[in-house]
Amino acid sequence: MIQISKPALAALALCSTLLPAAVQAACPTDLEAAAVAAAIVARQPVPRPAGEMSAADGLCGRDKVVRYLAQVYGETVGYKAGLTNPAVQQRFKYDAPLRGTVFKSMLTTDGAELPAAFGTRPVFEADLIVEVADPAALARAETPLAALKAVRSYAPYIELPDLMVADPSTLGGPMLAMVNVGARAGVVGKAIPVRATQALADAFASMTVSLTDGNGAVLDSGKGSATLGNPLNAAIWLARDLAASGMPLKRGDLLSLGSFTKLLPPKPGLAVKATYEGLPGNPGVSVRFR
């Protein structure tokens, strides 16, 4: 987990003068974005900008916040698709996916032991990661099979998002966008090379993803189809959303495709395993909270 010095936090909070002025009048100011980024890094409740935020305001604010976060977190390793599951969209009262940025320093490997209080309002969920092989082909893909042909590998993934605000019940889509879709940490399982067949593309939709505790009790489960009909559709959406923003994917980028389960709170002593029944070998990934 990232340890941030007080001088780094101070520099982050003061660096707003380095960014250009906002184009949209209602976009959060540089100072507001810097305050949000500083709170995220310090794992403190994020301050809400004054007034109501539109969807465009949240996206504009996100882009500013991510630029500040990059000064502390360093290398970008990929992106996440949030709100790809209808149940999660309903929770946040937002009927479209959202894109966040994933930094290399956020990721750890299978079997990791992490503090239960890894964020301000920490939660965990079963997710899935793919590695991009052909960015242009992924952006052009019209079917899950075409998307599968554009990725090199996939890996089980337990995402560890952070809802980041004092009262998560008030966290709507625009504010969720601004806090980088809650990106905080994640546990990545073993990468599995892709053999692009229709059977495997179909398996991504038909698989059952389960979260179990250390005793094997099921905490929650969901179908692959709950994520935009097929989680590979989330990879297509990310590729197109980035291209439309003038930030096309690069070969080797990792894409987190969204939630298959509820957002659950971690507890000290809890061991969690995500299993993907229906994918070849029923792969899994685990984490323990202390």
Coordinates of C-alpha atoms in Angstrom, one line a residue, residues 2 13 15 33 35 37 60-61 69 90 103 109 113 123 126 179 185 187 210 222 236 238 247 252 268 284-285:
I2 CA 1.2 3.5 -0.8
A13 CA -2.6 20.4 -2.5
C15 CA 0.0 22.3 -7.3
A33 CA -9.8 19.1 -7.7
A35 CA -8.4 19.2 -2.5
A37 CA -6.9 14.5 -4.8
C60 CA -14.3 17.2 -16.0
G61 CA -13.5 17.0 -12.3
L69 CA -3.1 11.7 -8.4
Q90 CA -29.3 1.6 -9.3
F103 CA -2.2 3.1 -11.2
T109 CA -0.9 -10.2 -6.2
E113 CA -2.8 -9.6 3.2
V123 CA -15.4 -2.2 0.1
A126 CA -15.3 -9.7 -7.6
V179 CA -13.2 10.4 -7.1
A185 CA -6.4 -1.1 -4.7
V187 CA -5.6 -8.1 -6.0
S210 CA -18.7 -16.3 -6.3
G222 CA -23.4 -13.2 -9.8
I236 CA -15.1 -2.5 -25.8
L238 CA -13.5 1.4 -22.2
M247 CA -6.5 8.9 -24.9
G252 CA -0.3 -4.0 -22.4
P268 CA -10.2 -7.8 10.2
G284 CA -9.7 -17.9 -8.5
V285 CA -7.9 -15.2 -6.5

